[in-house]
Amino acid sequence: MWYYEKKLQYPVKVSICNPKLAKYLIEQYGGADGELAAALRYLNQRYTIPDKVIGLLNDIGTEEFAHLEMIATMVYKLTKDTTPEQLKAAGLGEHYVNHDKALFYENAGGVPFTATYIQAKGDPIADLYEDIAAEEKARATYQWIIDLSDDPFLNESLSFLREREIVHSQRFREAVEILKEERDKKKYF
Amino acid sequence: MDKQNPLPKSYYDQLEAIQVVDFALVELNLYLDTHPNDLNALKQFNSLTKQSLELKQKFEAQFGPLMHFGRSFSEYPWRWKDAPWPWQV
């Protein structure tokens, strides 16, 4: 089971209301390479991955939920004091008529989240390579959002999340090597 | 957070001290998942676990429980459900 802790993994501060930036950030909330997809992908894969790397999948999957909460906090803080007019000007008019200011699992283009973003092949190497790719894609997305953002406080939290993608990718690469080593041990000549 | 009742600076300072230690713990945990025989990392992990526990006990005595489901003690009345939640501070 899981326990909730009443704190963010890393502080989230924003300078001013900025619904346009919130719209971009939603990509990491409900997008193909976002934090929800990451958490669900790893926690689902752990059942059929070899024992040696279950712990890693479990722990990175859990950390992704802390990242999802950070993104949600950013979106909430960037939009909570906005007017409908401001949301409309930021391209969130369609979001407003459907959801008011509620968060919704969708990407920056407003496409709802779908389970088809997540693969589960049952082949450990294929699954871990997908995980490495997912981390690298998420890292790139964070970079593109930072490039578009002019909020120095927000960028500090986004840089933290970008660095986490690098560390996760590194750990998944090590997991591949651990499995290869296991596989080679089983060979006899 | 309620504008009439802003949180003291010590709330943010203590919370940040916890976030610093807990971040190192997450990082060491993932590292140990793929390097289980690194004794030095393991020692750091155990030492920081103790440090985290101490920081949280101090924080909780002032600002209420950080965790639910029996992972934190609660004084009377029940405070777990009270604001602020992490996205409100």
PDB file of C-alpha atoms in Angstrom:
ATOM      1  CA  MET A   1       0.000   0.000   0.000  1.00  0.00           C
ATOM      2  CA  TRP A   2       0.973   3.648  -0.041  1.00  0.00           C
ATOM      3  CA  TYR A   3       1.164   6.379   2.583  1.00  0.00           C
ATOM      4  CA  TYR A   4       0.668  10.044   1.848  1.00  0.00           C
ATOM      5  CA  GLU A   5       3.050  12.630   3.230  1.00  0.00           C
ATOM      6  CA  LYS A   6       1.812  16.205   3.547  1.00  0.00           C
ATOM      7  CA  LYS A   7       4.697  17.798   1.678  1.00  0.00           C
ATOM      8  CA  LEU A   8       5.921  18.287  -1.872  1.00  0.00           C
ATOM      9  CA  GLN A   9       9.107  16.538  -2.901  1.00  0.00           C
ATOM     10  CA  TYR A  10      10.557  19.940  -3.869  1.00  0.00           C
ATOM     11  CA  PRO A  11       9.046  23.398  -3.207  1.00  0.00           C
ATOM     12  CA  VAL A  12       6.877  24.932  -5.935  1.00  0.00           C
ATOM     13  CA  LYS A  13       6.760  28.728  -6.152  1.00  0.00           C
ATOM     14  CA  VAL A  14       5.325  30.803  -8.985  1.00  0.00           C
ATOM     15  CA  SER A  15       5.899  34.522  -9.676  1.00  0.00           C
ATOM     16  CA  ILE A  16       2.480  35.497 -11.042  1.00  0.00           C
ATOM     17  CA  CYS A  17      -0.706  34.003 -12.471  1.00  0.00           C
ATOM     18  CA  ASN A  18       0.147  32.657 -15.892  1.00  0.00           C
ATOM     19  CA  PRO A  19      -2.532  30.474 -17.511  1.00  0.00           C
ATOM     20  CA  LYS A  20      -0.542  30.161 -20.756  1.00  0.00           C
ATOM     21  CA  LEU A  21       2.278  28.469 -18.869  1.00  0.00           C
ATOM     22  CA  ALA A  22      -0.279  26.250 -17.103  1.00  0.00           C
ATOM     23  CA  LYS A  23      -1.529  25.106 -20.502  1.00  0.00           C
ATOM     24  CA  TYR A  24       1.999  24.067 -21.508  1.00  0.00           C
ATOM     25  CA  LEU A  25       2.596  22.318 -18.167  1.00  0.00           C
ATOM     26  CA  ILE A  26      -0.476  20.125 -18.576  1.00  0.00           C
ATOM     27  CA  GLU A  27       1.611  18.186 -21.100  1.00  0.00           C
ATOM     28  CA  GLN A  28       3.548  16.737 -18.147  1.00  0.00           C
ATOM     29  CA  TYR A  29       0.303  16.014 -16.280  1.00  0.00           C
ATOM     30  CA  GLY A  30      -1.771  14.096 -18.812  1.00  0.00           C
ATOM     31  CA  GLY A  31       0.476  13.894 -21.874  1.00  0.00           C
ATOM     32  CA  ALA A  32       2.074  10.817 -23.460  1.00  0.00           C
ATOM     33  CA  ASP A  33       5.431  11.357 -21.737  1.00  0.00           C
ATOM     34  CA  GLY A  34       4.007  12.964 -18.604  1.00  0.00           C
ATOM     35  CA  GLU A  35       4.256  12.006 -14.962  1.00  0.00           C
ATOM     36  CA  LEU A  36       0.938  10.116 -14.836  1.00  0.00           C
ATOM     37  CA  ALA A  37       1.963   7.883 -17.737  1.00  0.00           C
ATOM     38  CA  ALA A  38       5.355   7.325 -16.100  1.00  0.00           C
ATOM     39  CA  ALA A  39       3.914   6.353 -12.693  1.00  0.00           C
ATOM     40  CA  LEU A  40       1.341   3.998 -14.210  1.00  0.00           C
ATOM     41  CA  ARG A  41       3.888   2.472 -16.600  1.00  0.00           C
ATOM     42  CA  TYR A  42       6.470   1.519 -13.970  1.00  0.00           C
ATOM     43  CA  LEU A  43       4.021   0.376 -11.299  1.00  0.00           C
ATOM     44  CA  ASN A  44       2.314  -1.838 -13.886  1.00  0.00           C
ATOM     45  CA  GLN A  45       5.545  -3.318 -15.252  1.00  0.00           C
ATOM     46  CA  ARG A  46       6.851  -4.336 -11.823  1.00  0.00           C
ATOM     47  CA  TYR A  47       4.584  -7.419 -11.660  1.00  0.00           C
ATOM     48  CA  THR A  48       6.241  -9.147 -14.604  1.00  0.00           C
ATOM     49  CA  ILE A  49       9.819  -7.825 -14.446  1.00  0.00           C
ATOM     50  CA  PRO A  50      12.574 -10.034 -12.889  1.00  0.00           C
ATOM     51  CA  ASP A  51      12.998  -9.768  -9.103  1.00  0.00           C
ATOM     52  CA  LYS A  52      16.367  -8.014  -9.391  1.00  0.00           C
ATOM     53  CA  VAL A  53      14.768  -4.820 -10.713  1.00  0.00           C
ATOM     54  CA  ILE A  54      11.265  -4.853  -9.166  1.00  0.00           C
ATOM     55  CA  GLY A  55      12.421  -2.543  -6.350  1.00  0.00           C
ATOM     56  CA  LEU A  56      13.671   0.051  -8.802  1.00  0.00           C
ATOM     57  CA  LEU A  57      10.427   0.034 -10.832  1.00  0.00           C
ATOM     58  CA  ASN A  58       8.430   0.255  -7.593  1.00  0.00           C
ATOM     59  CA  ASP A  59      10.435   3.184  -6.229  1.00  0.00           C
ATOM     60  CA  ILE A  60      10.699   5.238  -9.415  1.00  0.00           C
ATOM     61  CA  GLY A  61       6.969   4.652 -10.032  1.00  0.00           C
ATOM     62  CA  THR A  62       6.270   5.966  -6.556  1.00  0.00           C
ATOM     63  CA  GLU A  63       8.493   9.023  -7.035  1.00  0.00           C
ATOM     64  CA  GLU A  64       6.589   9.842 -10.252  1.00  0.00           C
ATOM     65  CA  PHE A  65       3.428  10.416  -8.204  1.00  0.00           C
ATOM     66  CA  ALA A  66       5.338  13.025  -6.185  1.00  0.00           C
ATOM     67  CA  HIS A  67       6.263  14.687  -9.496  1.00  0.00           C
ATOM     68  CA  LEU A  68       2.642  14.526 -10.672  1.00  0.00           C
ATOM     69  CA  GLU A  69       1.686  16.375  -7.493  1.00  0.00           C
ATOM     70  CA  MET A  70       4.322  19.046  -8.165  1.00  0.00           C
ATOM     71  CA  ILE A  71       2.974  19.617 -11.693  1.00  0.00           C
ATOM     72  CA  ALA A  72      -0.586  19.797 -10.349  1.00  0.00           C
ATOM     73  CA  THR A  73       0.556  22.351  -7.773  1.00  0.00           C
ATOM     74  CA  MET A  74       2.172  24.463 -10.504  1.00  0.00           C
ATOM     75  CA  VAL A  75      -0.977  24.401 -12.653  1.00  0.00           C
ATOM     76  CA  TYR A  76      -3.183  25.168  -9.643  1.00  0.00           C
ATOM     77  CA  LYS A  77      -1.032  28.110  -8.532  1.00  0.00           C
ATOM     78  CA  LEU A  78      -0.713  29.518 -12.063  1.00  0.00           C
ATOM     79  CA  THR A  79      -4.493  29.515 -12.629  1.00  0.00           C
ATOM     80  CA  LYS A  80      -6.243  29.899  -9.260  1.00  0.00           C
ATOM     81  CA  ASP A  81      -6.634  33.705  -9.445  1.00  0.00           C
ATOM     82  CA  THR A  82      -7.333  33.979 -13.177  1.00  0.00           C
ATOM     83  CA  THR A  83     -10.543  35.297 -14.695  1.00  0.00           C
ATOM     84  CA  PRO A  84     -12.449  33.419 -17.429  1.00  0.00           C
ATOM     85  CA  GLU A  85     -11.303  36.140 -19.832  1.00  0.00           C
ATOM     86  CA  GLN A  86      -7.645  35.488 -18.987  1.00  0.00           C
ATOM     87  CA  LEU A  87      -8.133  31.749 -19.436  1.00  0.00           C
ATOM     88  CA  LYS A  88      -9.742  32.358 -22.823  1.00  0.00           C
ATOM     89  CA  ALA A  89      -6.871  34.614 -23.902  1.00  0.00           C
ATOM     90  CA  ALA A  90      -4.420  31.862 -22.907  1.00  0.00           C
ATOM     91  CA  GLY A  91      -6.172  29.302 -25.110  1.00  0.00           C
ATOM     92  CA  LEU A  92      -7.952  27.673 -22.174  1.00  0.00           C
ATOM     93  CA  GLY A  93     -11.499  28.796 -23.107  1.00  0.00           C
ATOM     94  CA  GLU A  94     -12.408  25.268 -24.186  1.00  0.00           C
ATOM     95  CA  HIS A  95     -10.978  23.903 -20.950  1.00  0.00           C
ATOM     96  CA  TYR A  96     -12.955  26.441 -18.925  1.00  0.00           C
ATOM     97  CA  VAL A  97     -16.350  25.593 -20.430  1.00  0.00           C
ATOM     98  CA  ASN A  98     -15.812  21.903 -19.704  1.00  0.00           C
ATOM     99  CA  HIS A  99     -13.863  21.943 -16.416  1.00  0.00           C
ATOM    100  CA  ASP A 100     -13.863  25.461 -14.934  1.00  0.00           C
ATOM    101  CA  LYS A 101     -10.431  25.583 -13.212  1.00  0.00           C
ATOM    102  CA  ALA A 102     -10.388  21.898 -12.319  1.00  0.00           C
ATOM    103  CA  LEU A 103      -7.326  20.003 -13.447  1.00  0.00           C
ATOM    104  CA  PHE A 104      -7.920  17.456 -16.180  1.00  0.00           C
ATOM    105  CA  TYR A 105      -5.670  14.664 -17.393  1.00  0.00           C
ATOM    106  CA  GLU A 106      -4.994  15.986 -20.879  1.00  0.00           C
ATOM    107  CA  ASN A 107      -2.009  17.121 -22.917  1.00  0.00           C
ATOM    108  CA  ALA A 108      -1.105  20.686 -23.899  1.00  0.00           C
ATOM    109  CA  GLY A 109      -3.323  20.350 -26.969  1.00  0.00           C
ATOM    110  CA  GLY A 110      -6.347  19.350 -24.853  1.00  0.00           C
ATOM    111  CA  VAL A 111      -6.301  15.655 -25.861  1.00  0.00           C
ATOM    112  CA  PRO A 112      -7.464  13.501 -22.904  1.00  0.00           C
ATOM    113  CA  PHE A 113      -5.078  11.009 -21.324  1.00  0.00           C
ATOM    114  CA  THR A 114      -5.267   7.485 -22.701  1.00  0.00           C
ATOM    115  CA  ALA A 115      -3.861   4.144 -21.488  1.00  0.00           C
ATOM    116  CA  THR A 116      -2.527   3.601 -25.015  1.00  0.00           C
ATOM    117  CA  TYR A 117       0.382   5.912 -24.064  1.00  0.00           C
ATOM    118  CA  ILE A 118       1.661   3.074 -21.867  1.00  0.00           C
ATOM    119  CA  GLN A 119       3.147  -0.103 -23.246  1.00  0.00           C
ATOM    120  CA  ALA A 120       3.557  -3.374 -21.348  1.00  0.00           C
ATOM    121  CA  LYS A 121       5.346  -5.938 -23.451  1.00  0.00           C
ATOM    122  CA  GLY A 122       6.280  -8.459 -20.779  1.00  0.00           C
ATOM    123  CA  ASP A 123       9.775  -8.573 -22.240  1.00  0.00           C
ATOM    124  CA  PRO A 124      12.108  -7.084 -19.590  1.00  0.00           C
ATOM    125  CA  ILE A 125      14.568  -5.519 -22.022  1.00  0.00           C
ATOM    126  CA  ALA A 126      11.815  -4.097 -24.229  1.00  0.00           C
ATOM    127  CA  ASP A 127      10.053  -2.682 -21.166  1.00  0.00           C
ATOM    128  CA  LEU A 128      13.200  -1.124 -19.698  1.00  0.00           C
ATOM    129  CA  TYR A 129      14.199   0.392 -23.059  1.00  0.00           C
ATOM    130  CA  GLU A 130      10.745   1.957 -23.222  1.00  0.00           C
ATOM    131  CA  ASP A 131      11.314   3.334 -19.723  1.00  0.00           C
ATOM    132  CA  ILE A 132      14.669   4.848 -20.694  1.00  0.00           C
ATOM    133  CA  ALA A 133      13.056   6.426 -23.773  1.00  0.00           C
ATOM    134  CA  ALA A 134      10.163   7.727 -21.646  1.00  0.00           C
ATOM    135  CA  GLU A 135      12.573   9.421 -19.231  1.00  0.00           C
ATOM    136  CA  GLU A 136      14.546  11.012 -22.074  1.00  0.00           C
ATOM    137  CA  LYS A 137      11.352  12.257 -23.734  1.00  0.00           C
ATOM    138  CA  ALA A 138      10.125  13.713 -20.438  1.00  0.00           C
ATOM    139  CA  ARG A 139      13.510  15.391 -19.931  1.00  0.00           C
ATOM    140  CA  ALA A 140      13.252  16.962 -23.406  1.00  0.00           C
ATOM    141  CA  THR A 141       9.678  18.148 -22.704  1.00  0.00           C
ATOM    142  CA  TYR A 142      10.819  19.807 -19.470  1.00  0.00           C
ATOM    143  CA  GLN A 143      13.537  21.575 -21.451  1.00  0.00           C
ATOM    144  CA  TRP A 144      11.064  22.860 -24.061  1.00  0.00           C
ATOM    145  CA  ILE A 145       8.746  24.130 -21.291  1.00  0.00           C
ATOM    146  CA  ILE A 146      11.662  25.875 -19.528  1.00  0.00           C
ATOM    147  CA  ASP A 147      12.586  27.473 -22.883  1.00  0.00           C
ATOM    148  CA  LEU A 148       9.050  28.909 -23.152  1.00  0.00           C
ATOM    149  CA  SER A 149       8.780  29.956 -19.498  1.00  0.00           C
ATOM    150  CA  ASP A 150       9.811  33.373 -18.175  1.00  0.00           C
ATOM    151  CA  ASP A 151       9.045  32.547 -14.539  1.00  0.00           C
ATOM    152  CA  PRO A 152      12.337  32.114 -12.646  1.00  0.00           C
ATOM    153  CA  PHE A 153      10.663  30.518  -9.585  1.00  0.00           C
ATOM    154  CA  LEU A 154       8.811  27.988 -11.685  1.00  0.00           C
ATOM    155  CA  ASN A 155      11.915  27.229 -13.717  1.00  0.00           C
ATOM    156  CA  GLU A 156      13.748  26.281 -10.553  1.00  0.00           C
ATOM    157  CA  SER A 157      11.200  23.543  -9.791  1.00  0.00           C
ATOM    158  CA  LEU A 158      11.116  22.482 -13.456  1.00  0.00           C
ATOM    159  CA  SER A 159      14.907  22.159 -13.475  1.00  0.00           C
ATOM    160  CA  PHE A 160      14.660  19.848 -10.473  1.00  0.00           C
ATOM    161  CA  LEU A 161      12.159  17.657 -12.339  1.00  0.00           C
ATOM    162  CA  ARG A 162      14.324  17.699 -15.483  1.00  0.00           C
ATOM    163  CA  GLU A 163      17.298  16.455 -13.442  1.00  0.00           C
ATOM    164  CA  ARG A 164      15.191  13.651 -11.957  1.00  0.00           C
ATOM    165  CA  GLU A 165      14.466  12.366 -15.480  1.00  0.00           C
ATOM    166  CA  ILE A 166      18.221  12.088 -16.055  1.00  0.00           C
ATOM    167  CA  VAL A 167      18.735  10.145 -12.818  1.00  0.00           C
ATOM    168  CA  HIS A 168      15.828   7.798 -13.574  1.00  0.00           C
ATOM    169  CA  SER A 169      17.141   7.167 -17.064  1.00  0.00           C
ATOM    170  CA  GLN A 170      20.551   6.357 -15.580  1.00  0.00           C
ATOM    171  CA  ARG A 171      19.063   3.912 -13.055  1.00  0.00           C
ATOM    172  CA  PHE A 172      17.027   2.173 -15.795  1.00  0.00           C
ATOM    173  CA  ARG A 173      20.203   1.809 -17.897  1.00  0.00           C
ATOM    174  CA  GLU A 174      21.849   0.129 -14.908  1.00  0.00           C
ATOM    175  CA  ALA A 175      18.818  -2.152 -14.567  1.00  0.00           C
ATOM    176  CA  VAL A 176      19.336  -3.279 -18.185  1.00  0.00           C
ATOM    177  CA  GLU A 177      22.971  -4.130 -17.377  1.00  0.00           C
ATOM    178  CA  ILE A 178      21.900  -6.048 -14.247  1.00  0.00           C
ATOM    179  CA  LEU A 179      19.480  -8.144 -16.320  1.00  0.00           C
ATOM    180  CA  LYS A 180      22.066  -8.766 -19.049  1.00  0.00           C
ATOM    181  CA  GLU A 181      24.511  -9.957 -16.390  1.00  0.00           C
ATOM    182  CA  GLU A 182      21.871 -12.328 -14.997  1.00  0.00           C
ATOM    183  CA  ARG A 183      21.099 -13.644 -18.473  1.00  0.00           C
ATOM    184  CA  ASP A 184      24.778 -14.296 -19.229  1.00  0.00           C
ATOM    185  CA  LYS A 185      25.272 -16.160 -15.944  1.00  0.00           C
ATOM    186  CA  LYS A 186      22.745 -18.733 -17.082  1.00  0.00           C
ATOM    187  CA  LYS A 187      24.877 -19.637 -20.135  1.00  0.00           C
ATOM    188  CA  TYR A 188      27.029 -22.712 -19.915  1.00  0.00           C
ATOM    189  CA  PHE A 189      29.377 -24.075 -22.523  1.00  0.00           C
TER     190      PHE A 189
ATOM    191  CA  MET B   1      -3.623  29.202   2.618  1.00  0.00           C
ATOM    192  CA  ASP B   2      -5.894  31.491   4.617  1.00  0.00           C
ATOM    193  CA  LYS B   3      -4.705  35.056   4.029  1.00  0.00           C
ATOM    194  CA  GLN B   4      -5.687  36.085   7.584  1.00  0.00           C
ATOM    195  CA  ASN B   5      -3.485  33.400   9.090  1.00  0.00           C
ATOM    196  CA  PRO B   6      -0.176  33.264   7.240  1.00  0.00           C
ATOM    197  CA  LEU B   7       2.239  30.487   8.166  1.00  0.00           C
ATOM    198  CA  PRO B   8       5.310  31.515  10.159  1.00  0.00           C
ATOM    199  CA  LYS B   9       8.688  31.539   8.456  1.00  0.00           C
ATOM    200  CA  SER B  10       9.731  28.607  10.656  1.00  0.00           C
ATOM    201  CA  TYR B  11       7.116  26.427   8.867  1.00  0.00           C
ATOM    202  CA  TYR B  12       8.873  26.953   5.542  1.00  0.00           C
ATOM    203  CA  ASP B  13      12.366  26.665   7.028  1.00  0.00           C
ATOM    204  CA  GLN B  14      11.635  23.408   8.834  1.00  0.00           C
ATOM    205  CA  LEU B  15       9.753  21.987   5.852  1.00  0.00           C
ATOM    206  CA  GLU B  16      12.660  22.783   3.565  1.00  0.00           C
ATOM    207  CA  ALA B  17      15.110  21.103   5.948  1.00  0.00           C
ATOM    208  CA  ILE B  18      12.929  17.964   5.733  1.00  0.00           C
ATOM    209  CA  GLN B  19      12.723  18.207   1.937  1.00  0.00           C
ATOM    210  CA  VAL B  20      16.519  18.429   1.705  1.00  0.00           C
ATOM    211  CA  VAL B  21      17.108  15.297   3.785  1.00  0.00           C
ATOM    212  CA  ASP B  22      14.243  13.369   2.194  1.00  0.00           C
ATOM    213  CA  PHE B  23      15.509  14.183  -1.272  1.00  0.00           C
ATOM    214  CA  ALA B  24      18.901  12.712  -0.421  1.00  0.00           C
ATOM    215  CA  LEU B  25      17.045   9.641   0.877  1.00  0.00           C
ATOM    216  CA  VAL B  26      15.096   9.180  -2.374  1.00  0.00           C
ATOM    217  CA  GLU B  27      18.291   9.561  -4.356  1.00  0.00           C
ATOM    218  CA  LEU B  28      20.239   7.109  -2.159  1.00  0.00           C
ATOM    219  CA  ASN B  29      17.306   4.659  -2.230  1.00  0.00           C
ATOM    220  CA  LEU B  30      17.226   4.528  -6.036  1.00  0.00           C
ATOM    221  CA  TYR B  31      21.019   4.283  -6.158  1.00  0.00           C
ATOM    222  CA  LEU B  32      20.990   1.384  -3.679  1.00  0.00           C
ATOM    223  CA  ASP B  33      18.327  -0.362  -5.773  1.00  0.00           C
ATOM    224  CA  THR B  34      20.985  -0.847  -8.457  1.00  0.00           C
ATOM    225  CA  HIS B  35      24.098  -0.787  -6.176  1.00  0.00           C
ATOM    226  CA  PRO B  36      22.988  -2.898  -3.179  1.00  0.00           C
ATOM    227  CA  ASN B  37      26.569  -3.616  -2.020  1.00  0.00           C
ATOM    228  CA  ASP B  38      27.730  -0.009  -1.637  1.00  0.00           C
ATOM    229  CA  LEU B  39      28.335   0.086   2.117  1.00  0.00           C
ATOM    230  CA  ASN B  40      29.133   3.797   2.176  1.00  0.00           C
ATOM    231  CA  ALA B  41      25.829   4.691   0.497  1.00  0.00           C
ATOM    232  CA  LEU B  42      24.017   2.364   2.887  1.00  0.00           C
ATOM    233  CA  LYS B  43      25.568   4.082   5.908  1.00  0.00           C
ATOM    234  CA  GLN B  44      24.526   7.480   4.528  1.00  0.00           C
ATOM    235  CA  PHE B  45      21.018   6.134   3.984  1.00  0.00           C
ATOM    236  CA  ASN B  46      20.643   4.925   7.555  1.00  0.00           C
ATOM    237  CA  SER B  47      22.122   8.067   9.039  1.00  0.00           C
ATOM    238  CA  LEU B  48      19.819  10.324   6.995  1.00  0.00           C
ATOM    239  CA  THR B  49      16.809   8.145   7.856  1.00  0.00           C
ATOM    240  CA  LYS B  50      17.469   8.930  11.517  1.00  0.00           C
ATOM    241  CA  GLN B  51      17.938  12.622  10.738  1.00  0.00           C
ATOM    242  CA  SER B  52      14.676  12.730   8.779  1.00  0.00           C
ATOM    243  CA  LEU B  53      12.759  11.134  11.634  1.00  0.00           C
ATOM    244  CA  GLU B  54      14.102  13.695  14.102  1.00  0.00           C
ATOM    245  CA  LEU B  55      13.298  16.667  11.843  1.00  0.00           C
ATOM    246  CA  LYS B  56       9.766  15.360  11.298  1.00  0.00           C
ATOM    247  CA  GLN B  57       9.077  14.848  14.991  1.00  0.00           C
ATOM    248  CA  LYS B  58      10.071  18.460  15.626  1.00  0.00           C
ATOM    249  CA  PHE B  59       7.950  19.730  12.713  1.00  0.00           C
ATOM    250  CA  GLU B  60       4.904  17.675  13.685  1.00  0.00           C
ATOM    251  CA  ALA B  61       4.974  18.916  17.301  1.00  0.00           C
ATOM    252  CA  GLN B  62       4.397  22.435  15.952  1.00  0.00           C
ATOM    253  CA  PHE B  63       2.447  22.039  12.732  1.00  0.00           C
ATOM    254  CA  GLY B  64       0.575  18.745  13.021  1.00  0.00           C
ATOM    255  CA  PRO B  65       0.976  15.314  11.456  1.00  0.00           C
ATOM    256  CA  LEU B  66       2.846  14.895   8.165  1.00  0.00           C
ATOM    257  CA  MET B  67       1.462  11.404   7.564  1.00  0.00           C
ATOM    258  CA  HIS B  68      -1.814   9.524   7.927  1.00  0.00           C
ATOM    259  CA  PHE B  69      -2.927   5.921   8.547  1.00  0.00           C
ATOM    260  CA  GLY B  70      -0.948   5.603  11.764  1.00  0.00           C
ATOM    261  CA  ARG B  71       2.418   6.820  10.510  1.00  0.00           C
ATOM    262  CA  SER B  72       2.257  10.016  12.638  1.00  0.00           C
ATOM    263  CA  PHE B  73       0.892  10.598  16.153  1.00  0.00           C
ATOM    264  CA  SER B  74      -2.036  13.003  16.524  1.00  0.00           C
ATOM    265  CA  GLU B  75      -2.927  15.329  19.380  1.00  0.00           C
ATOM    266  CA  TYR B  76      -6.543  16.176  20.249  1.00  0.00           C
ATOM    267  CA  PRO B  77      -8.524  17.187  18.281  1.00  0.00           C
ATOM    268  CA  TRP B  78      -7.660  15.270  15.097  1.00  0.00           C
ATOM    269  CA  ARG B  79      -5.468  17.567  12.987  1.00  0.00           C
ATOM    270  CA  TRP B  80      -4.585  15.477   9.976  1.00  0.00           C
ATOM    271  CA  LYS B  81      -7.488  16.811   7.882  1.00  0.00           C
ATOM    272  CA  ASP B  82      -6.556  20.454   8.519  1.00  0.00           C
ATOM    273  CA  ALA B  83      -5.104  22.803   5.902  1.00  0.00           C
ATOM    274  CA  PRO B  84      -2.611  23.662   4.686  1.00  0.00           C
ATOM    275  CA  TRP B  85      -2.158  20.998   2.061  1.00  0.00           C
ATOM    276  CA  PRO B  86       1.076  21.016   0.085  1.00  0.00           C
ATOM    277  CA  TRP B  87      -0.340  22.832  -2.943  1.00  0.00           C
ATOM    278  CA  GLN B  88      -1.731  25.605  -0.711  1.00  0.00           C
ATOM    279  CA  VAL B  89       1.579  26.815   0.718  1.00  0.00           C
TER     280      VAL B  89
END
